[in-house]
mmCIF file with all atom_site columns, C-alpha atoms in Angstrom:
data_model
loop_
_atom_site.group_PDB
_atom_site.id
_atom_site.type_symbol
_atom_site.label_atom_id
_atom_site.label_alt_id
_atom_site.label_comp_id
_atom_site.label_asym_id
_atom_site.label_entity_id
_atom_site.label_seq_id
_atom_site.pdbx_PDB_ins_code
_atom_site.Cartn_x
_atom_site.Cartn_y
_atom_site.Cartn_z
_atom_site.occupancy
_atom_site.B_iso_or_equiv
_atom_site.pdbx_formal_charge
_atom_site.auth_seq_id
_atom_site.auth_comp_id
_atom_site.auth_asym_id
_atom_site.auth_atom_id
_atom_site.pdbx_PDB_model_num
ATOM 1   C CA . UNK A 1 1   ? 131.317 108.253 41.667 1.00 0.00 ? 1   UNK A CA 1
ATOM 2   C CA . UNK A 1 2   ? 129.381 109.015 44.817 1.00 0.00 ? 2   UNK A CA 1
ATOM 3   C CA . UNK A 1 3   ? 130.903 110.105 48.116 1.00 0.00 ? 3   UNK A CA 1
ATOM 4   C CA . UNK A 1 4   ? 129.103 109.744 51.449 1.00 0.00 ? 4   UNK A CA 1
ATOM 5   C CA . UNK A 1 5   ? 130.213 111.169 54.782 1.00 0.00 ? 5   UNK A CA 1
ATOM 6   C CA . UNK A 1 6   ? 128.355 110.437 58.025 1.00 0.00 ? 6   UNK A CA 1
ATOM 7   C CA . UNK A 1 7   ? 128.397 112.623 61.105 1.00 0.00 ? 7   UNK A CA 1
ATOM 8   C CA . UNK A 1 8   ? 126.458 113.110 64.327 1.00 0.00 ? 8   UNK A CA 1
ATOM 9   C CA . UNK A 1 9   ? 127.360 109.937 66.169 1.00 0.00 ? 9   UNK A CA 1
ATOM 10  C CA . UNK A 1 10  ? 128.426 109.926 69.783 1.00 0.00 ? 10  UNK A CA 1
ATOM 11  C CA . UNK A 1 11  ? 127.522 108.892 73.302 1.00 0.00 ? 11  UNK A CA 1
ATOM 12  C CA . UNK A 1 12  ? 123.921 109.156 74.475 1.00 0.00 ? 12  UNK A CA 1
ATOM 13  C CA . UNK A 1 13  ? 122.041 107.880 77.508 1.00 0.00 ? 13  UNK A CA 1
ATOM 14  C CA . UNK A 1 14  ? 119.249 105.304 77.397 1.00 0.00 ? 14  UNK A CA 1
ATOM 15  C CA . UNK A 1 15  ? 116.006 106.915 76.250 1.00 0.00 ? 15  UNK A CA 1
ATOM 16  C CA . UNK A 1 16  ? 117.803 109.800 74.625 1.00 0.00 ? 16  UNK A CA 1
ATOM 17  C CA . UNK A 1 17  ? 117.854 111.022 71.043 1.00 0.00 ? 17  UNK A CA 1
ATOM 18  C CA . UNK A 1 18  ? 120.454 111.518 68.363 1.00 0.00 ? 18  UNK A CA 1
ATOM 19  C CA . UNK A 1 19  ? 120.403 112.793 64.794 1.00 0.00 ? 19  UNK A CA 1
ATOM 20  C CA . UNK A 1 20  ? 122.778 111.389 62.208 1.00 0.00 ? 20  UNK A CA 1
ATOM 21  C CA . UNK A 1 21  ? 123.633 113.177 58.987 1.00 0.00 ? 21  UNK A CA 1
ATOM 22  C CA . UNK A 1 22  ? 125.065 111.947 55.701 1.00 0.00 ? 22  UNK A CA 1
ATOM 23  C CA . UNK A 1 23  ? 126.474 114.387 53.170 1.00 0.00 ? 23  UNK A CA 1
ATOM 24  C CA . UNK A 1 24  ? 126.076 113.139 49.604 1.00 0.00 ? 24  UNK A CA 1
ATOM 25  C CA . UNK A 1 25  ? 128.306 114.411 46.813 1.00 0.00 ? 25  UNK A CA 1
ATOM 26  C CA . UNK A 1 26  ? 129.658 113.399 43.437 1.00 0.00 ? 26  UNK A CA 1
ATOM 27  C CA . UNK A 1 27  ? 127.803 111.933 40.495 1.00 0.00 ? 27  UNK A CA 1
ATOM 28  C CA . UNK A 1 28  ? 124.601 110.398 41.841 1.00 0.00 ? 28  UNK A CA 1
ATOM 29  C CA . UNK A 1 29  ? 122.506 107.938 39.808 1.00 0.00 ? 29  UNK A CA 1
ATOM 30  C CA . UNK A 1 30  ? 119.389 109.192 38.033 1.00 0.00 ? 30  UNK A CA 1
ATOM 31  C CA . UNK A 1 31  ? 117.233 107.123 40.393 1.00 0.00 ? 31  UNK A CA 1
ATOM 32  C CA . UNK A 1 32  ? 118.389 105.994 43.814 1.00 0.00 ? 32  UNK A CA 1
ATOM 33  C CA . UNK A 1 33  ? 117.551 105.177 47.403 1.00 0.00 ? 33  UNK A CA 1
ATOM 34  C CA . UNK A 1 34  ? 119.387 106.515 50.399 1.00 0.00 ? 34  UNK A CA 1
ATOM 35  C CA . UNK A 1 35  ? 119.720 104.007 53.209 1.00 0.00 ? 35  UNK A CA 1
ATOM 36  C CA . UNK A 1 36  ? 120.953 103.544 56.768 1.00 0.00 ? 36  UNK A CA 1
ATOM 37  C CA . UNK A 1 37  ? 122.507 100.350 58.074 1.00 0.00 ? 37  UNK A CA 1
ATOM 38  C CA . UNK A 1 38  ? 124.212 99.512  61.332 1.00 0.00 ? 38  UNK A CA 1
ATOM 39  C CA . UNK A 1 39  ? 126.737 96.964  62.508 1.00 0.00 ? 39  UNK A CA 1
ATOM 40  C CA . UNK A 1 40  ? 127.603 95.948  66.044 1.00 0.00 ? 40  UNK A CA 1
ATOM 41  C CA . UNK A 1 41  ? 130.853 94.101  66.881 1.00 0.00 ? 41  UNK A CA 1
ATOM 42  C CA . UNK A 1 42  ? 130.658 90.452  65.848 1.00 0.00 ? 42  UNK A CA 1
ATOM 43  C CA . UNK A 1 43  ? 127.313 90.866  64.108 1.00 0.00 ? 43  UNK A CA 1
ATOM 44  C CA . UNK A 1 44  ? 126.137 91.170  60.516 1.00 0.00 ? 44  UNK A CA 1
ATOM 45  C CA . UNK A 1 45  ? 125.331 94.528  59.039 1.00 0.00 ? 45  UNK A CA 1
ATOM 46  C CA . UNK A 1 46  ? 121.591 95.107  59.369 1.00 0.00 ? 46  UNK A CA 1
ATOM 47  C CA . UNK A 1 47  ? 119.105 97.314  57.588 1.00 0.00 ? 47  UNK A CA 1
ATOM 48  C CA . UNK A 1 48  ? 117.629 100.243 59.490 1.00 0.00 ? 48  UNK A CA 1
ATOM 49  C CA . UNK A 1 49  ? 115.748 102.448 57.017 1.00 0.00 ? 49  UNK A CA 1
ATOM 50  C CA . UNK A 1 50  ? 115.701 103.696 53.433 1.00 0.00 ? 50  UNK A CA 1
ATOM 51  C CA . UNK A 1 51  ? 114.164 106.504 51.432 1.00 0.00 ? 51  UNK A CA 1
ATOM 52  C CA . UNK A 1 52  ? 113.447 107.084 47.756 1.00 0.00 ? 52  UNK A CA 1
ATOM 53  C CA . UNK A 1 53  ? 115.347 110.241 46.953 1.00 0.00 ? 53  UNK A CA 1
ATOM 54  C CA . UNK A 1 54  ? 112.925 111.462 44.304 1.00 0.00 ? 54  UNK A CA 1
ATOM 55  C CA . UNK A 1 55  ? 109.591 111.271 46.132 1.00 0.00 ? 55  UNK A CA 1
ATOM 56  C CA . UNK A 1 56  ? 110.494 110.621 49.764 1.00 0.00 ? 56  UNK A CA 1
ATOM 57  C CA . UNK A 1 57  ? 108.870 107.197 50.134 1.00 0.00 ? 57  UNK A CA 1
ATOM 58  C CA . UNK A 1 58  ? 110.229 105.514 53.254 1.00 0.00 ? 58  UNK A CA 1
ATOM 59  C CA . UNK A 1 59  ? 110.966 101.962 54.360 1.00 0.00 ? 59  UNK A CA 1
ATOM 60  C CA . UNK A 1 60  ? 111.752 100.820 57.887 1.00 0.00 ? 60  UNK A CA 1
ATOM 61  C CA . UNK A 1 61  ? 113.061 97.725  59.590 1.00 0.00 ? 61  UNK A CA 1
ATOM 62  C CA . UNK A 1 62  ? 110.930 96.577  62.535 1.00 0.00 ? 62  UNK A CA 1
ATOM 63  C CA . UNK A 1 63  ? 113.620 97.742  64.938 1.00 0.00 ? 63  UNK A CA 1
ATOM 64  C CA . UNK A 1 64  ? 113.232 101.296 63.672 1.00 0.00 ? 64  UNK A CA 1
ATOM 65  C CA . UNK A 1 65  ? 109.469 101.662 63.444 1.00 0.00 ? 65  UNK A CA 1
ATOM 66  C CA . UNK A 1 66  ? 108.101 104.182 65.907 1.00 0.00 ? 66  UNK A CA 1
ATOM 67  C CA . UNK A 1 67  ? 111.542 105.278 67.088 1.00 0.00 ? 67  UNK A CA 1
ATOM 68  C CA . UNK A 1 68  ? 113.619 106.270 64.058 1.00 0.00 ? 68  UNK A CA 1
ATOM 69  C CA . UNK A 1 69  ? 112.790 108.606 61.196 1.00 0.00 ? 69  UNK A CA 1
ATOM 70  C CA . UNK A 1 70  ? 114.641 108.802 57.902 1.00 0.00 ? 70  UNK A CA 1
ATOM 71  C CA . UNK A 1 71  ? 114.525 111.961 55.803 1.00 0.00 ? 71  UNK A CA 1
ATOM 72  C CA . UNK A 1 72  ? 116.511 113.902 53.250 1.00 0.00 ? 72  UNK A CA 1
ATOM 73  C CA . UNK A 1 73  ? 117.122 117.524 52.295 1.00 0.00 ? 73  UNK A CA 1
ATOM 74  C CA . UNK A 1 74  ? 117.320 117.786 48.524 1.00 0.00 ? 74  UNK A CA 1
ATOM 75  C CA . UNK A 1 75  ? 118.697 121.323 48.559 1.00 0.00 ? 75  UNK A CA 1
ATOM 76  C CA . UNK A 1 76  ? 121.579 120.317 50.818 1.00 0.00 ? 76  UNK A CA 1
ATOM 77  C CA . UNK A 1 77  ? 122.055 116.818 49.373 1.00 0.00 ? 77  UNK A CA 1
ATOM 78  C CA . UNK A 1 78  ? 121.905 115.398 52.868 1.00 0.00 ? 78  UNK A CA 1
ATOM 79  C CA . UNK A 1 79  ? 120.393 112.246 54.343 1.00 0.00 ? 79  UNK A CA 1
ATOM 80  C CA . UNK A 1 80  ? 119.264 112.124 57.980 1.00 0.00 ? 80  UNK A CA 1
ATOM 81  C CA . UNK A 1 81  ? 118.370 109.546 60.588 1.00 0.00 ? 81  UNK A CA 1
ATOM 82  C CA . UNK A 1 82  ? 116.583 110.872 63.658 1.00 0.00 ? 82  UNK A CA 1
ATOM 83  C CA . UNK A 1 83  ? 116.799 108.350 66.483 1.00 0.00 ? 83  UNK A CA 1
ATOM 84  C CA . UNK A 1 84  ? 114.713 108.504 69.653 1.00 0.00 ? 84  UNK A CA 1
ATOM 85  C CA . UNK A 1 85  ? 114.034 106.282 72.673 1.00 0.00 ? 85  UNK A CA 1
ATOM 86  C CA . UNK A 1 86  ? 117.489 104.808 72.263 1.00 0.00 ? 86  UNK A CA 1
ATOM 87  C CA . UNK A 1 87  ? 118.372 101.485 73.846 1.00 0.00 ? 87  UNK A CA 1
ATOM 88  C CA . UNK A 1 88  ? 121.729 99.836  74.619 1.00 0.00 ? 88  UNK A CA 1
ATOM 89  C CA . UNK A 1 89  ? 121.120 97.415  71.746 1.00 0.00 ? 89  UNK A CA 1
ATOM 90  C CA . UNK A 1 90  ? 121.169 100.363 69.341 1.00 0.00 ? 90  UNK A CA 1
ATOM 91  C CA . UNK A 1 91  ? 124.897 100.678 69.979 1.00 0.00 ? 91  UNK A CA 1
ATOM 92  C CA . UNK A 1 92  ? 126.677 100.152 66.663 1.00 0.00 ? 92  UNK A CA 1
ATOM 93  C CA . UNK A 1 93  ? 128.511 101.803 63.817 1.00 0.00 ? 93  UNK A CA 1
ATOM 94  C CA . UNK A 1 94  ? 125.923 103.420 61.572 1.00 0.00 ? 94  UNK A CA 1
ATOM 95  C CA . UNK A 1 95  ? 126.487 103.655 57.824 1.00 0.00 ? 95  UNK A CA 1
ATOM 96  C CA . UNK A 1 96  ? 124.666 105.544 55.113 1.00 0.00 ? 96  UNK A CA 1
ATOM 97  C CA . UNK A 1 97  ? 124.545 104.135 51.600 1.00 0.00 ? 97  UNK A CA 1
ATOM 98  C CA . UNK A 1 98  ? 123.172 104.682 48.098 1.00 0.00 ? 98  UNK A CA 1
ATOM 99  C CA . UNK A 1 99  ? 121.366 102.098 45.963 1.00 0.00 ? 99  UNK A CA 1
ATOM 100 C CA . UNK A 1 100 ? 121.088 102.746 42.233 1.00 0.00 ? 100 UNK A CA 1
ATOM 101 C CA . UNK A 1 101 ? 117.780 101.583 40.738 1.00 0.00 ? 101 UNK A CA 1
ATOM 102 C CA . UNK A 1 102 ? 118.106 103.297 37.351 1.00 0.00 ? 102 UNK A CA 1
ATOM 103 C CA . UNK A 1 103 ? 117.826 99.883  35.683 1.00 0.00 ? 103 UNK A CA 1
ATOM 104 C CA . UNK A 1 104 ? 114.943 98.696  37.841 1.00 0.00 ? 104 UNK A CA 1
ATOM 105 C CA . UNK A 1 105 ? 113.785 98.398  41.436 1.00 0.00 ? 105 UNK A CA 1
ATOM 106 C CA . UNK A 1 106 ? 115.889 96.535  43.976 1.00 0.00 ? 106 UNK A CA 1
ATOM 107 C CA . UNK A 1 107 ? 115.236 95.332  47.541 1.00 0.00 ? 107 UNK A CA 1
ATOM 108 C CA . UNK A 1 108 ? 116.198 98.223  49.808 1.00 0.00 ? 108 UNK A CA 1
ATOM 109 C CA . UNK A 1 109 ? 116.880 96.098  52.889 1.00 0.00 ? 109 UNK A CA 1
ATOM 110 C CA . UNK A 1 110 ? 119.710 94.086  51.327 1.00 0.00 ? 110 UNK A CA 1
ATOM 111 C CA . UNK A 1 111 ? 123.130 95.567  52.043 1.00 0.00 ? 111 UNK A CA 1
ATOM 112 C CA . UNK A 1 112 ? 124.748 93.889  49.038 1.00 0.00 ? 112 UNK A CA 1
ATOM 113 C CA . UNK A 1 113 ? 122.474 95.857  46.690 1.00 0.00 ? 113 UNK A CA 1
ATOM 114 C CA . UNK A 1 114 ? 124.031 99.166  47.716 1.00 0.00 ? 114 UNK A CA 1
ATOM 115 C CA . UNK A 1 115 ? 126.992 100.321 45.676 1.00 0.00 ? 115 UNK A CA 1
ATOM 116 C CA . UNK A 1 116 ? 128.178 103.282 47.707 1.00 0.00 ? 116 UNK A CA 1
ATOM 117 C CA . UNK A 1 117 ? 128.927 103.527 51.423 1.00 0.00 ? 117 UNK A CA 1
ATOM 118 C CA . UNK A 1 118 ? 130.071 106.096 53.919 1.00 0.00 ? 118 UNK A CA 1
ATOM 119 C CA . UNK A 1 119 ? 132.826 105.516 56.470 1.00 0.00 ? 119 UNK A CA 1
ATOM 120 C CA . UNK A 1 120 ? 130.424 105.018 59.357 1.00 0.00 ? 120 UNK A CA 1
ATOM 121 C CA . UNK A 1 121 ? 129.808 106.869 62.599 1.00 0.00 ? 121 UNK A CA 1
ATOM 122 C CA . UNK A 1 122 ? 129.815 105.320 66.070 1.00 0.00 ? 122 UNK A CA 1
ATOM 123 C CA . UNK A 1 123 ? 126.693 105.477 68.222 1.00 0.00 ? 123 UNK A CA 1
ATOM 124 C CA . UNK A 1 124 ? 126.998 104.341 71.819 1.00 0.00 ? 124 UNK A CA 1
ATOM 125 C CA . UNK A 1 125 ? 123.996 104.141 74.136 1.00 0.00 ? 125 UNK A CA 1
ATOM 126 C CA . UNK A 1 126 ? 124.928 103.911 77.794 1.00 0.00 ? 126 UNK A CA 1
ATOM 127 C CA . UNK A 1 127 ? 122.833 101.988 80.286 1.00 0.00 ? 127 UNK A CA 1
#
């Protein structure tokens, strides 16, 4: 079993920055991706970014390119999402997740592929 706990959310002004953290613990798969998704009220959960835990390869949704950076600290078993140039439309609950690809590669942008999820952390961007 894998446990994920997000932190770092809060209120930030338009154009500001925020760094989210996700503590990973428990029995992780031999091969996995760490991902970030977000969900605004009344909308579907959408992909933000993902990273291959082993080699650090990254994947970004168009909304994140140039503004958000995903990273991980292997020693601390922590996943990060650095967000900059924030806009009101970035307001949402942000979730971290783990996708097991021990049996083969899977599409990192599909929420259903992820087997483990954190509780979410609220990010509010004021205009």
